[in-house]
Amino acid sequence: MVMKVHGGVASTATMRVFATLYEKDLEFEFVPVDLRAGEHKKEPFLALNPFGQVPAFEDGDLKLFESRAITGYIAHAYADKGTPLVCEGKPMATVGVWMEVEAHQFDTLASKLQWELVYKPMFGMAMDAAVVEENEPKLAKVLDVYEARLSQSKYLGCDCFTLADLHHLPTLTNLMGTPLKKLFDARPKVSAWVADIMARPAWAKVLAMRSQK
Amino acid sequence: MAAPVKVYGPPLSTAVSRVLACLLEKDVEFQLVPVNMANGEHKKPEYLKIQPFGQVPAFQDESIAIFESRAICRYICEKHADKGNKNLYSTNPLVKASIEQWLEAEGQTYNPPSSALVFQLAFAPRMNIKQDEESIKLNDQKLSKVLDIYDQRLESSRFLAGDEFTLADLSHLPNTHYLVTVGNRGEAFSSRKNVDRWWNEISSRDSWKKVVEMQKSK
């Protein structure tokens, strides 16, 4: 039985899961959820994720929600397929640290900023300049830490590409299409890392799903 | 035998206490290293070497230095899989997936409103910072919705991830403790039958009682 991903092609959290599946060359069935119609807030979707959010995931009898729990499951369960996205032993501890950094330091700020700069314009809503003004310097400080880290390590978690890097891709791609691109471009190691991870073939496949729609 | 592991930061910090609860559950000996946050020690160059975001906790053992409380907890559980509470972070992949799902739910959905409330209700007054009434109202509403979902989940499951107390439940202890004590939000938990049962059970664990004692004495 094929793995199923319930979600949206433009949902950053769903894209995290697609990226993982493509990196590992795994077959899956995409089950679109009509977010505009609020399908994710009703049954039967709520049985898959009681928090009413995408994505939700199925692998046989296993049902999961939370994109980072899903990607972690896939990476470990299919460790021998495609790109190794996690490590064994001690290096995994540091990968784990930077996965938390993405989840708590980067994504919190990046989500607020992408909402103002990418999604609100899309929905014809007015941007709140104060939110951008407040969070842009905070993101800059986080990226200073990234710059120092990437001066010591090729990728965030270790010397190979792992989930610690991959998890950034959806929100990062959104921000790189806004004036905040300058924050990333201004930091040489960060800039090189961004270019590297965004150029991955698996990521191109995820983006291609949006144009197929 | 290895030297005690080191945890940097005050037990009063929710993130530090998350790690302490985990170490106690796993019977791993530790040494608490004070960080004088009132004096801004956590923002100084020496400390930034071990936690570049200037936050607590930081962690060291004989082989590694790491940070981020949930990453530290996972590391402790993986490294000491055979010690203490073996169900805390199961090695069975399907059970672990469920634990990870609820640990992520804690970090992504429970933590934002609960930690905002903890700051406003427990810490802001102590720091002579004016409380943000808007933020309190908004986050009370968000927390209420989350707790409704938890109550539904806990109707059919003793703990969040299944039949056993795991890292997913543990991760909720620090914020919730402040909410039901100094935060005066006990009713939000006690008014929901299954959440009430769950909270009473997890907060009665010896490990958490010890952490609360440590918070009182510092």
PDB file of C-alpha atoms in Angstrom, chain B residues 8 11 35 38 45 48-49 55 79 94 100 108 185 207:
ATOM      1  CA  TYR B   8      23.257  25.371  32.383  1.00  0.00           C
ATOM      2  CA  PRO B  11      15.406  25.544  37.317  1.00  0.00           C
ATOM      3  CA  VAL B  35      23.547  31.246  34.845  1.00  0.00           C
ATOM      4  CA  ALA B  38      19.427  38.974  36.026  1.00  0.00           C
ATOM      5  CA  PRO B  45      30.382  36.056  24.901  1.00  0.00           C
ATOM      6  CA  LEU B  48      27.131  32.509  23.725  1.00  0.00           C
ATOM      7  CA  LYS B  49      29.854  29.999  22.906  1.00  0.00           C
ATOM      8  CA  GLN B  55      18.986  31.321  25.894  1.00  0.00           C
ATOM      9  CA  LYS B  79      21.965   7.878  24.685  1.00  0.00           C
ATOM     10  CA  LEU B  94       5.741   3.197  15.360  1.00  0.00           C
ATOM     11  CA  GLU B 100       7.144  12.674  17.971  1.00  0.00           C
ATOM     12  CA  GLN B 108       4.171  24.040  17.676  1.00  0.00           C
ATOM     13  CA  ARG B 185      -5.486  29.041  35.043  1.00  0.00           C
ATOM     14  CA  SER B 207      10.446  13.407  38.722  1.00  0.00           C
TER      15      SER B 207
END
